[in-house]
C-alpha cells in the first residue's frame, strides 16, 4: 500500500556490479555500480532496452546470482518470503495446475500438513480465478491460464516481495490487460512489494507507482520516474490524459536510454 | 458433440488403417513374389525355402519355437531391465557434474564400441554357460542408449525451473525426483525403445556363445542347430521368432511410455 512502512526498505542495492565473461568473447558489463532503494509495499516497474541487465538485476535480488561488487539487501530473501515469476509460465508439465501451485510449499517443507497445503493452494488459485482448472495439466491450458497458474505458484507462499520478469510478454493484449488489472488488485489487497520488468510503456504506466528506466553498456539506471496517477487503477485509466502524459514521460526516458 | 466424436473416431480408425494397410499389402506382395520365384526357379530349399515351407515347419515345431522364444525373452527382458536401472543410475552420476562426466563417459563409450562377440567368451568364463552370461550380454549391448538418452534428458532441464527449485531451497533429492527425473522421462523412454531391440540382439548373440545350457535353449541355439543340420526353413522360423520378440518388446515399451506420458508430453499426443 501507499503508506509504506517506515523502516527497512524491501530492497537496497549499493554499488552493485555484475559482468559476464563468456568464453572467447569480450566481457559484458550487465550492471555497473547500481544504487537502488525500493520501499516496502511499492510497485516498481523496470524498463529498458534489451540486454540492459533487467533480468540480471532481478536474479541478483532473488539470490539466484551473485554480484561481483556491491551490496544487496532484501529482508524478504533472508526470511524466504520471496516469489519469482518468469517470462513464460515454466510449469512442470507432468503436474496438474494445483500440483504445480503446491510445489513451493512442498519444496520449502514448512507446515507440511497436507490439509493446510490444500487450503493455501485453493486460496492462491482463487486469487487468480483459476479454481476451475485446478485439475488440468499445463498442456491443456491457454497461455493466459498458464501464466495465472504461474502467478498462483508465486503467491502460494505468501511472499512479501514479488519479482516478475516480463511475465505477460507472450500474451495477447487483451489478456495482458486483464492480468495487469488483476495483478494490481492483488498488490493492493496483499500489500506486496512488486518489482516488475516489462518492455511495454503502457503496462508500466498502468501498473506502477514508480518506474526505473535502465540503459545498457554498461547496464545502469538512467531515470527514476514517479508516476503521478491514482492509486486505484481502473481499466478506463488507460484512455485518460493523465495516463498519456505519464506514458509520454516514460517514452522519452526510454528513447533517451536506448539512444 | 456426438457427430464430432464419431468424426474423431473414424479419423482415428482411418489413421490406423492408413498406417497398417500399406505395410500389410507390401508383406503380402513380398511373400507372394518370394513363393512364386522359389517355385519357378527351382531354388534349393536349404538355400531359400518358400514362405509356405517356413510356415509349415513353424507350425510343426511350434512347441520347440515357443519354448525357445520364452527362454530368449526371459534373458532379453532381464538384460533390458538391468539396462534400464543401471543406465539411468549411471546417467544420474554422470549428470552430477561436468567433471565426472568428462572422467567417466569414455568408459561408458567402451561398452558401445567393444564388439559383443569379442566379450561373450569372457562372459562365459565369468558367469558360466547359461542364462546369467546371456543376460549379461543382453545388458552390455543395450545399456549405452539408455545412458546417453537419460543423460541428454537430465542435462536439458529448463534452467528457469532449476532457478525456481533453488529459490525455494529444494534439496538435492527433491531436485532429482521432482524435477530432473520427471523432466528426463521422455528421453529415457526413447532410450528404452532403442535398448529393448538391442537387448534381444544381445541375448541371441550371447546364446551363440553361452547358450548351451541343458534344457533352456533359446532362439540363438535353434538358429545354430538348424543351421548345422541345414534345416534352413527352421532357421528362418527362428529368425522370424526373434524379430517378433523384438517387436513385442518395442510395442510394450511404447505402450508403457505412452501411458506414462500421455497427459503431459507433446510427443505422446
Ligand atoms: N549467464 C550469462 N552469461 C553471459 N552473459 C549473460 C548472462 N546473463 C546475461 N548476460 C548478458 O548480460 C547482459 C544483460 O542481460 P539481461 O538478461 O539482464 O538483459 P535484459 O535487460 O533482461 O534483456 P531482455 O530485455 O532482452 O530480457 C546481456 O548482454 C546478456 O547477454
Ligand atoms: Mg530479461
Coordinates of C-alpha atoms and ligand atoms in Angstrom, one line a residue:
Chain A
X1 CA 0.0 0.0 0.0
X2 CA 1.0 3.6 -0.4
X3 CA 1.6 4.1 3.3
X4 CA 4.9 2.3 3.1
X5 CA 6.2 1.0 6.4
X6 CA 8.9 3.3 7.6
X7 CA 12.0 1.3 8.5
X8 CA 13.9 -1.1 6.3
X9 CA 13.2 -0.9 2.6
X10 CA 12.2 -4.0 0.7
X11 CA 15.3 -3.9 -1.5
X12 CA 18.5 -2.0 -1.1
X13 CA 21.4 -2.1 -3.7
X14 CA 24.6 -0.2 -3.1
X15 CA 27.2 -0.1 -5.9
X16 CA 26.1 -3.4 -7.4
X17 CA 28.1 -4.6 -10.4
X18 CA 27.9 -7.7 -12.4
X19 CA 29.9 -8.6 -15.5
X20 CA 29.7 -11.8 -17.6
X21 CA 32.7 -13.2 -19.3
X22 CA 31.6 -15.6 -21.9
X23 CA 34.5 -17.8 -23.1
X24 CA 36.3 -16.3 -26.1
X25 CA 34.3 -13.1 -26.0
X26 CA 34.7 -9.6 -24.6
X27 CA 33.2 -9.3 -21.1
X28 CA 29.7 -7.9 -20.9
X29 CA 29.0 -5.4 -18.1
X30 CA 25.4 -6.3 -17.3
X31 CA 25.2 -3.9 -14.3
X32 CA 27.6 -1.2 -13.3
X33 CA 27.5 0.4 -9.8
X34 CA 23.7 0.3 -9.4
X35 CA 22.3 2.1 -6.4
X36 CA 18.6 1.5 -5.7
X37 CA 16.2 1.6 -2.8
X38 CA 12.7 0.1 -3.1
X39 CA 10.3 0.9 -0.3
X40 CA 8.3 -1.8 1.4
X41 CA 4.9 -2.1 -0.4
X42 CA 5.9 -0.3 -3.6
X43 CA 5.0 -1.3 -7.1
X44 CA 8.1 -0.6 -9.2
X45 CA 8.4 -1.1 -13.0
X46 CA 11.7 -1.7 -14.6
X47 CA 12.1 -0.7 -18.2
X48 CA 14.9 -0.6 -20.6
X49 CA 16.2 -1.8 -24.0
X50 CA 17.0 -5.5 -24.4
X51 CA 20.2 -6.6 -22.8
X52 CA 20.5 -3.7 -20.3
X53 CA 20.5 -6.0 -17.3
X54 CA 16.9 -6.1 -16.1
X55 CA 16.8 -9.8 -15.7
X56 CA 20.3 -9.8 -14.1
X57 CA 19.1 -7.3 -11.6
X58 CA 16.1 -9.4 -10.7
X59 CA 18.1 -12.5 -10.4
X60 CA 20.5 -10.8 -8.1
X61 CA 17.7 -9.6 -5.8
X62 CA 16.3 -13.2 -5.8
X63 CA 19.7 -14.6 -4.7
X64 CA 19.9 -16.6 -7.9
X65 CA 23.1 -14.9 -8.9
X66 CA 25.9 -13.1 -7.0
X67 CA 27.2 -9.6 -7.7
X68 CA 30.9 -9.0 -8.5
X69 CA 30.9 -6.0 -6.3
X70 CA 28.4 -4.1 -4.1
X71 CA 25.8 -5.0 -1.5
X72 CA 22.2 -6.2 -1.9
X73 CA 19.8 -6.4 0.9
X74 CA 16.4 -7.8 0.7
X75 CA 14.9 -8.9 4.0
X76 CA 12.3 -11.0 2.2
X77 CA 15.0 -13.1 0.8
X78 CA 16.5 -13.9 4.2
X79 CA 13.1 -14.7 5.6
X80 CA 12.2 -16.8 2.4
X81 CA 9.2 -14.6 1.6
X82 CA 10.1 -14.0 -2.0
X83 CA 8.3 -15.0 -5.2
X84 CA 9.6 -15.1 -8.7
X85 CA 7.5 -15.1 -12.0
X86 CA 9.4 -15.8 -15.2
X87 CA 8.7 -14.6 -18.7
X88 CA 7.0 -17.9 -19.6
X89 CA 4.9 -19.8 -17.1
X90 CA 7.5 -22.6 -16.7
X91 CA 5.1 -25.0 -15.1
X92 CA 6.0 -28.7 -14.5
X93 CA 4.2 -30.4 -17.4
X94 CA 3.7 -33.6 -15.5
X95 CA 1.8 -31.9 -12.7
X96 CA -1.7 -30.6 -12.7
X97 CA -2.3 -26.9 -12.0
X98 CA -2.9 -27.5 -8.3
X99 CA 0.1 -29.7 -8.0
X100 CA 2.2 -27.1 -9.7
X101 CA 0.9 -24.4 -7.3
X102 CA 1.6 -26.7 -4.3
X103 CA 5.3 -27.2 -5.4
X104 CA 6.8 -24.3 -3.5
X105 CA 5.1 -25.5 -0.3
X106 CA 6.5 -29.0 -0.8
X107 CA 10.0 -27.7 -1.6
X108 CA 10.0 -25.4 1.4
X109 CA 8.8 -28.3 3.6
X110 CA 7.4 -25.9 6.2
X111 CA 4.0 -26.6 7.6
X112 CA 3.8 -29.7 5.6
X113 CA 0.4 -30.9 6.8
X114 CA -1.4 -31.8 3.6
X115 CA -4.7 -30.1 4.6
X116 CA -3.0 -26.8 5.2
X117 CA -1.4 -27.1 1.8
X118 CA -4.7 -27.8 0.1
X119 CA -6.3 -24.7 1.6
X120 CA -3.4 -22.4 0.6
X121 CA -3.3 -23.8 -2.9
X122 CA -7.0 -23.3 -3.3
X123 CA -6.7 -19.8 -2.0
X124 CA -3.9 -18.9 -4.4
X125 CA -5.9 -20.4 -7.3
X126 CA -8.9 -18.3 -6.3
X127 CA -6.8 -15.2 -6.3
X128 CA -6.0 -15.7 -10.0
X129 CA -9.5 -17.0 -10.8
X130 CA -8.2 -20.4 -11.8
X131 CA -10.1 -22.8 -9.5
X132 CA -12.0 -24.3 -12.3
X133 CA -8.8 -25.5 -14.0
X134 CA -7.1 -26.9 -10.8
X135 CA -7.1 -30.5 -12.1
X136 CA -5.9 -29.7 -15.6
X137 CA -2.4 -30.2 -17.0
X138 CA -0.4 -27.3 -18.3
X139 CA -0.7 -28.6 -21.9
X140 CA -4.5 -28.3 -21.6
X141 CA -4.4 -24.6 -20.7
X142 CA -4.3 -21.4 -22.7
X143 CA -1.2 -19.1 -22.4
X144 CA -3.1 -16.7 -20.1
X145 CA -4.2 -19.5 -17.8
X146 CA -0.7 -20.9 -17.6
X147 CA 0.6 -17.5 -16.6
X148 CA -2.1 -17.2 -14.0
X149 CA -1.1 -20.6 -12.6
X150 CA 2.5 -19.4 -12.5
X151 CA 1.4 -16.3 -10.5
X152 CA -0.6 -18.5 -8.1
X153 CA 2.5 -20.6 -7.6
X154 CA 4.4 -17.5 -6.7
X155 CA 1.7 -16.3 -4.4
X156 CA 1.1 -19.5 -2.5
X157 CA 4.0 -19.0 -0.1
X158 CA 2.6 -15.6 0.8
X159 CA 5.6 -13.6 -0.4
X160 CA 6.3 -10.1 0.7
X161 CA 8.5 -9.4 -2.3
X162 CA 7.4 -10.5 -5.8
X163 CA 9.8 -10.3 -8.7
X164 CA 8.3 -10.5 -12.1
X165 CA 10.4 -10.7 -15.3
X166 CA 8.2 -9.8 -18.3
X167 CA 5.5 -12.1 -17.1
X168 CA 2.9 -11.2 -19.7
X169 CA 5.2 -10.5 -22.7
X170 CA 4.0 -13.6 -24.5
X171 CA 0.3 -12.9 -24.2
X172 CA -2.2 -11.0 -26.4
X173 CA -3.0 -7.5 -25.5
X174 CA -6.5 -8.1 -24.1
X175 CA -5.3 -11.0 -21.9
X176 CA -2.4 -8.9 -20.7
X177 CA -4.7 -6.0 -19.7
X178 CA -6.9 -8.5 -17.7
X179 CA -3.9 -9.9 -15.9
X180 CA -2.5 -6.4 -15.3
X181 CA -5.7 -5.4 -13.7
X182 CA -5.9 -8.5 -11.5
X183 CA -2.2 -8.2 -10.5
X184 CA -2.8 -4.6 -9.5
X185 CA -5.7 -5.6 -7.3
X186 CA -3.7 -8.3 -5.7
X187 CA -1.0 -5.9 -4.9
X188 CA -3.4 -3.6 -3.3
X189 CA -5.1 -6.4 -1.3
X190 CA -1.9 -8.0 -0.1
X191 CA 0.4 -5.1 0.5
X192 CA 3.2 -6.8 -1.5
X193 CA 6.3 -5.2 -2.9
X194 CA 6.5 -5.8 -6.6
X195 CA 9.4 -5.4 -8.9
X196 CA 8.1 -5.8 -12.4
X197 CA 10.2 -5.9 -15.6
X198 CA 8.4 -5.0 -18.8
X199 CA 9.1 -3.8 -22.3
X200 CA 5.7 -2.1 -22.6
X201 CA 5.5 1.5 -21.6
X202 CA 1.7 1.3 -21.2
X203 CA 1.9 -1.7 -19.0
X204 CA 4.5 0.0 -16.7
X205 CA 2.4 3.2 -16.6
X206 CA -0.8 1.3 -15.7
X207 CA 0.8 -0.8 -13.0
X208 CA 3.5 1.0 -11.3
X209 CA 3.9 3.9 -8.8
X210 CA 7.4 4.3 -9.9
X211 CA 9.3 3.3 -13.0
X212 CA 13.1 2.8 -13.4
X213 CA 14.5 3.2 -16.9
X214 CA 17.7 1.4 -17.5
X215 CA 20.3 1.9 -20.2
X216 CA 22.9 -0.5 -21.4
X217 CA 26.6 -0.8 -21.9
X218 CA 27.1 -0.6 -19.1
X219 CA 23.7 -1.5 -17.6
X220 CA 22.6 1.2 -15.2
X221 CA 19.6 3.1 -14.0
X222 CA 19.2 6.3 -16.1
X223 CA 15.9 7.6 -14.9
X224 CA 13.7 7.2 -11.8
X225 CA 10.2 8.3 -12.5
X226 CA 7.3 8.7 -10.1
X227 CA 4.1 8.0 -11.9
X228 CA 1.5 10.6 -10.8
X229 CA -1.7 8.5 -11.1
X230 CA -4.5 7.5 -8.8
X231 CA -3.7 4.5 -6.5
X232 CA -6.6 2.5 -7.7
X233 CA -6.2 1.7 -11.4
X234 CA -9.4 1.2 -13.4
X235 CA -9.3 0.0 -17.0
X236 CA -10.7 3.4 -18.1
X237 CA -7.5 5.0 -16.8
X238 CA -5.7 3.8 -20.0
X239 CA -7.7 6.4 -22.0
X240 CA -7.2 9.3 -19.7
X241 CA -5.0 12.3 -20.4
X242 CA -3.1 11.8 -17.2
X243 CA -2.2 8.3 -18.3
X244 CA -1.0 9.5 -21.7
X245 CA 1.1 12.2 -20.1
X246 CA 2.9 9.8 -17.8
X247 CA 3.4 7.3 -20.6
X248 CA 4.8 10.1 -22.7
X249 CA 7.3 10.9 -20.0
X250 CA 8.4 7.3 -19.8
X251 CA 8.7 7.0 -23.6
X252 CA 11.0 10.0 -23.6
X253 CA 13.1 8.4 -20.9
X254 CA 13.2 5.1 -22.7
X255 CA 14.2 6.7 -26.1
X256 CA 17.0 8.5 -24.3
X257 CA 18.1 5.2 -22.7
X258 CA 18.0 3.4 -26.0
X259 CA 19.9 6.0 -27.9
Chain B
X1 CA -20.9 -33.1 -30.0
X2 CA -21.7 -36.7 -30.8
X3 CA -21.1 -36.1 -34.5
X4 CA -17.8 -34.6 -33.7
X5 CA -16.8 -37.6 -31.6
X6 CA -17.7 -40.0 -34.4
X7 CA -15.7 -37.9 -36.8
X8 CA -12.8 -38.2 -34.5
X9 CA -13.3 -41.9 -34.1
X10 CA -13.5 -42.6 -37.8
X11 CA -10.5 -40.3 -38.2
X12 CA -8.6 -42.5 -35.7
X13 CA -9.7 -45.7 -37.5
X14 CA -8.7 -44.2 -40.8
X15 CA -5.4 -43.2 -39.4
X16 CA -4.8 -46.7 -38.0
X17 CA -5.7 -48.2 -41.4
X18 CA -3.6 -45.8 -43.4
X19 CA -0.6 -46.8 -41.1
X20 CA -1.1 -50.6 -41.0
X21 CA -2.6 -51.3 -44.5
X22 CA 0.5 -50.3 -46.7
X23 CA 3.0 -52.5 -44.8
X24 CA 0.5 -55.4 -44.8
X25 CA -0.1 -55.1 -48.5
X26 CA 3.7 -54.9 -49.1
X27 CA 4.2 -58.0 -47.0
X28 CA 1.5 -60.0 -49.0
X29 CA 3.1 -58.9 -52.3
X30 CA 6.6 -59.7 -50.9
X31 CA 5.7 -63.2 -49.8
X32 CA 3.8 -64.0 -52.9
X33 CA 6.7 -63.0 -55.2
X34 CA 9.1 -65.0 -53.0
X35 CA 6.8 -68.0 -53.1
X36 CA 6.4 -67.9 -56.9
X37 CA 10.1 -67.2 -57.6
X38 CA 11.3 -70.0 -55.4
X39 CA 9.0 -72.4 -57.2
X40 CA 9.7 -71.2 -60.7
X41 CA 13.4 -71.0 -60.4
X42 CA 13.6 -74.3 -58.5
X43 CA 15.7 -72.8 -55.7
X44 CA 17.1 -75.5 -53.4
X45 CA 15.1 -75.4 -50.1
X46 CA 18.3 -75.4 -48.0
X47 CA 19.3 -72.1 -49.7
X48 CA 16.0 -70.4 -49.6
X49 CA 12.8 -72.2 -48.5
X50 CA 9.4 -70.9 -49.7
X51 CA 7.4 -68.9 -47.2
X52 CA 4.8 -71.7 -47.1
X53 CA 7.5 -74.2 -46.1
X54 CA 8.7 -71.9 -43.3
X55 CA 5.1 -71.5 -42.1
X56 CA 4.7 -75.3 -42.2
X57 CA 7.8 -76.0 -40.2
X58 CA 7.0 -73.2 -37.7
X59 CA 3.6 -74.9 -37.1
X60 CA 5.1 -78.3 -36.8
X61 CA 7.9 -77.2 -34.4
X62 CA 5.8 -74.7 -32.6
X63 CA 6.5 -76.3 -29.2
X64 CA 10.2 -76.0 -29.7
X65 CA 10.0 -72.5 -31.1
X66 CA 7.7 -71.2 -28.3
X67 CA 9.9 -72.7 -25.7
X68 CA 13.0 -71.1 -27.3
X69 CA 11.2 -67.8 -27.6
X70 CA 10.3 -67.9 -23.9
X71 CA 13.9 -68.7 -22.9
X72 CA 15.3 -65.8 -25.1
X73 CA 12.5 -63.5 -23.9
X74 CA 13.5 -64.1 -20.3
X75 CA 17.1 -63.3 -20.7
X76 CA 16.4 -60.4 -23.1
X77 CA 13.9 -58.9 -20.6
X78 CA 16.3 -59.4 -17.7
X79 CA 19.1 -57.7 -19.6
X80 CA 16.8 -54.9 -20.7
X81 CA 15.6 -54.4 -17.1
X82 CA 19.2 -54.2 -15.9
X83 CA 20.0 -51.7 -18.6
X84 CA 17.1 -49.5 -17.7
X85 CA 18.0 -49.4 -14.0
X86 CA 21.8 -49.3 -14.4
X87 CA 21.6 -47.0 -17.4
X88 CA 19.5 -44.4 -15.5
X89 CA 21.7 -44.6 -12.4
X90 CA 24.9 -44.1 -14.4
X91 CA 23.3 -41.2 -16.2
X92 CA 22.4 -39.6 -12.8
X93 CA 26.0 -40.0 -11.7
X94 CA 27.4 -38.6 -15.0
X95 CA 24.9 -35.7 -14.8
X96 CA 26.0 -34.8 -11.3
X97 CA 29.0 -32.8 -12.6
X98 CA 30.7 -32.0 -15.9
X99 CA 34.0 -33.2 -14.4
X100 CA 32.5 -36.6 -13.5
X101 CA 31.0 -36.8 -17.0
X102 CA 34.3 -36.0 -18.6
X103 CA 36.2 -38.5 -16.5
X104 CA 33.8 -41.4 -16.9
X105 CA 32.0 -41.0 -20.2
X106 CA 34.8 -42.5 -22.3
X107 CA 34.4 -45.7 -20.4
X108 CA 30.7 -45.8 -21.0
X109 CA 31.6 -45.4 -24.6
X110 CA 33.7 -48.6 -24.4
X111 CA 30.5 -50.5 -23.8
X112 CA 29.3 -49.2 -27.2
X113 CA 32.4 -49.9 -29.2
X114 CA 33.7 -53.2 -28.0
X115 CA 32.0 -55.9 -30.2
X116 CA 29.9 -58.1 -28.0
X117 CA 31.1 -61.2 -29.9
X118 CA 34.6 -60.5 -28.5
X119 CA 33.4 -60.2 -24.9
X120 CA 31.0 -63.1 -25.0
X121 CA 33.6 -65.8 -24.3
X122 CA 34.7 -63.7 -21.3
X123 CA 31.2 -63.7 -20.0
X124 CA 31.2 -67.5 -20.2
X125 CA 34.4 -67.5 -18.1
X126 CA 32.8 -65.2 -15.5
X127 CA 29.2 -66.4 -15.4
X128 CA 29.5 -69.9 -16.8
X129 CA 27.3 -71.3 -19.6
X130 CA 23.6 -70.3 -19.3
X131 CA 21.1 -67.6 -18.6
X132 CA 23.4 -65.4 -16.5
X133 CA 26.0 -65.0 -19.2
X134 CA 23.3 -64.4 -21.8
X135 CA 21.6 -61.8 -19.7
X136 CA 24.9 -60.1 -19.2
X137 CA 25.4 -60.0 -23.0
X138 CA 21.9 -58.5 -23.5
X139 CA 22.7 -55.9 -20.8
X140 CA 26.0 -54.8 -22.3
X141 CA 24.6 -54.4 -25.7
X142 CA 21.6 -52.4 -24.6
X143 CA 22.8 -50.2 -21.8
X144 CA 24.5 -47.5 -23.8
X145 CA 21.5 -45.9 -25.4
X146 CA 19.8 -45.7 -22.0
X147 CA 22.8 -43.9 -20.6
X148 CA 23.1 -41.4 -23.4
X149 CA 19.4 -40.6 -23.7
X150 CA 18.9 -40.3 -20.0
X151 CA 21.9 -38.1 -19.7
X152 CA 20.7 -35.9 -22.5
X153 CA 17.3 -35.6 -20.7
X154 CA 18.8 -34.8 -17.3
X155 CA 21.1 -32.2 -19.0
X156 CA 18.2 -30.5 -20.8
X157 CA 16.2 -29.4 -17.7
X158 CA 14.8 -25.9 -18.1
X159 CA 17.2 -23.6 -16.4
X160 CA 14.3 -21.4 -15.2
X161 CA 12.9 -24.4 -13.4
X162 CA 16.3 -25.1 -11.8
X163 CA 16.2 -21.4 -10.6
X164 CA 12.7 -22.0 -9.2
X165 CA 13.8 -25.0 -7.2
X166 CA 16.8 -23.0 -6.0
X167 CA 14.6 -20.1 -5.0
X168 CA 12.6 -22.4 -2.7
X169 CA 15.7 -24.1 -1.3
X170 CA 15.0 -27.5 -2.8
X171 CA 17.2 -30.3 -1.6
X172 CA 19.4 -32.4 -3.9
X173 CA 17.0 -35.3 -3.7
X174 CA 13.9 -33.1 -4.3
X175 CA 15.6 -31.7 -7.4
X176 CA 16.4 -35.2 -8.6
X177 CA 12.9 -36.7 -8.0
X178 CA 10.7 -33.8 -8.5
X179 CA 12.5 -32.1 -11.4
X180 CA 15.3 -33.9 -13.2
X181 CA 14.0 -37.5 -13.4
X182 CA 10.4 -36.5 -14.5
X183 CA 11.9 -34.0 -17.0
X184 CA 14.1 -36.7 -18.4
X185 CA 11.3 -39.3 -18.7
X186 CA 10.6 -38.7 -22.4
X187 CA 14.3 -39.1 -23.2
X188 CA 14.6 -42.1 -21.0
X189 CA 11.6 -43.6 -22.8
X190 CA 13.4 -43.0 -26.2
X191 CA 16.5 -44.7 -24.9
X192 CA 14.4 -47.7 -23.6
X193 CA 12.8 -48.1 -27.0
X194 CA 16.2 -48.4 -28.7
X195 CA 17.5 -50.6 -25.9
X196 CA 14.8 -53.2 -26.0
X197 CA 15.5 -54.2 -29.6
X198 CA 19.2 -54.3 -28.8
X199 CA 18.6 -56.5 -25.8
X200 CA 17.1 -59.2 -28.0
X201 CA 20.1 -59.0 -30.3
X202 CA 22.4 -59.2 -27.3
X203 CA 20.6 -62.2 -25.9
X204 CA 20.7 -64.1 -29.2
X205 CA 24.4 -63.3 -29.8
X206 CA 25.0 -64.3 -26.1
X207 CA 23.3 -67.6 -26.8
X208 CA 25.5 -68.3 -29.7
X209 CA 28.5 -68.4 -27.3
X210 CA 27.0 -69.1 -23.9
X211 CA 23.5 -70.5 -24.5
X212 CA 24.3 -74.2 -24.4
X213 CA 22.8 -75.0 -21.1
X214 CA 21.0 -78.3 -20.8
X215 CA 17.3 -77.7 -21.3
X216 CA 16.8 -74.0 -21.6
X217 CA 17.8 -73.4 -25.2
X218 CA 16.8 -70.1 -26.7
X219 CA 16.3 -68.9 -30.3
X220 CA 20.0 -68.4 -30.8
X221 CA 20.6 -72.1 -30.2
X222 CA 17.7 -73.1 -32.5
X223 CA 19.4 -70.9 -35.2
X224 CA 22.7 -72.6 -34.6
X225 CA 21.5 -76.1 -34.6
X226 CA 19.1 -75.7 -37.6
X227 CA 22.0 -74.2 -39.5
X228 CA 24.3 -77.1 -38.7
X229 CA 21.5 -79.5 -39.8
X230 CA 20.8 -77.4 -43.0
X231 CA 17.2 -77.1 -41.8
X232 CA 17.0 -73.6 -43.4
X233 CA 13.2 -73.5 -43.0
X234 CA 13.5 -73.9 -39.3
X235 CA 16.3 -71.3 -39.2
X236 CA 14.0 -68.8 -41.0
X237 CA 11.2 -69.6 -38.5
X238 CA 13.6 -68.9 -35.6
X239 CA 14.8 -65.7 -37.1
X240 CA 11.1 -64.7 -37.5
X241 CA 10.6 -65.5 -33.9
X242 CA 13.4 -63.3 -32.8
X243 CA 12.0 -60.4 -34.9
X244 CA 8.6 -60.9 -33.3
X245 CA 10.2 -60.9 -29.9
X246 CA 12.0 -57.6 -30.6
X247 CA 8.7 -56.1 -32.0
X248 CA 6.7 -57.3 -29.0
X249 CA 9.2 -55.7 -26.6
X250 CA 9.3 -52.5 -28.6
X251 CA 5.5 -52.4 -28.6
X252 CA 5.4 -53.0 -24.8
X253 CA 7.8 -50.2 -24.1
X254 CA 6.0 -47.8 -26.4
X255 CA 2.6 -48.5 -24.8
X256 CA 4.1 -48.1 -21.3
X257 CA 5.8 -44.8 -22.2
X258 CA 2.6 -43.6 -23.8
X259 CA 0.6 -44.4 -20.7
X260 CA 3.1 -42.5 -18.5
X261 CA 3.5 -39.5 -20.8
X262 CA 0.1 -39.1 -22.4
X263 CA -1.2 -36.4 -20.1
X264 CA 1.7 -34.0 -20.4
X265 CA 4.2 -34.6 -23.1
X266 CA 3.6 -33.4 -26.7
X267 CA 5.3 -36.4 -28.2
X268 CA 2.7 -38.7 -26.7
X269 CA -0.1 -36.8 -28.4
Ligands
LIG1 N1 24.6 -16.1 -17.9 C1 25.0 -15.2 -18.8 N2 26.2 -15.4 -19.4 C2 26.7 -14.5 -20.2 N3 26.1 -13.3 -20.5 C3 25.0 -13.0 -19.8 C4 24.4 -14.0 -19.0 N4 23.2 -13.4 -18.5 C5 23.1 -12.2 -19.1 N5 24.2 -11.9 -19.9 C6 24.4 -10.7 -20.6 O1 24.2 -9.6 -19.8 C7 23.5 -8.6 -20.4 C8 22.3 -8.3 -19.7 O2 21.4 -9.4 -19.7 P1 19.9 -9.4 -19.1 O3 19.4 -10.8 -19.4 O4 20.0 -9.0 -17.7 O5 19.2 -8.3 -20.0 P2 17.7 -7.9 -20.0 O6 17.7 -6.5 -19.7 O7 16.9 -8.8 -19.2 O8 17.3 -8.1 -21.6 P3 15.9 -8.6 -22.2 O9 15.0 -7.4 -22.2 O10 16.3 -9.0 -23.6 O11 15.4 -9.7 -21.4 C9 23.3 -9.1 -21.8 O12 24.2 -8.5 -22.7 C10 23.4 -10.6 -21.8 O13 24.0 -11.0 -23.0
LIG2 MG1 15.4 -10.3 -19.5

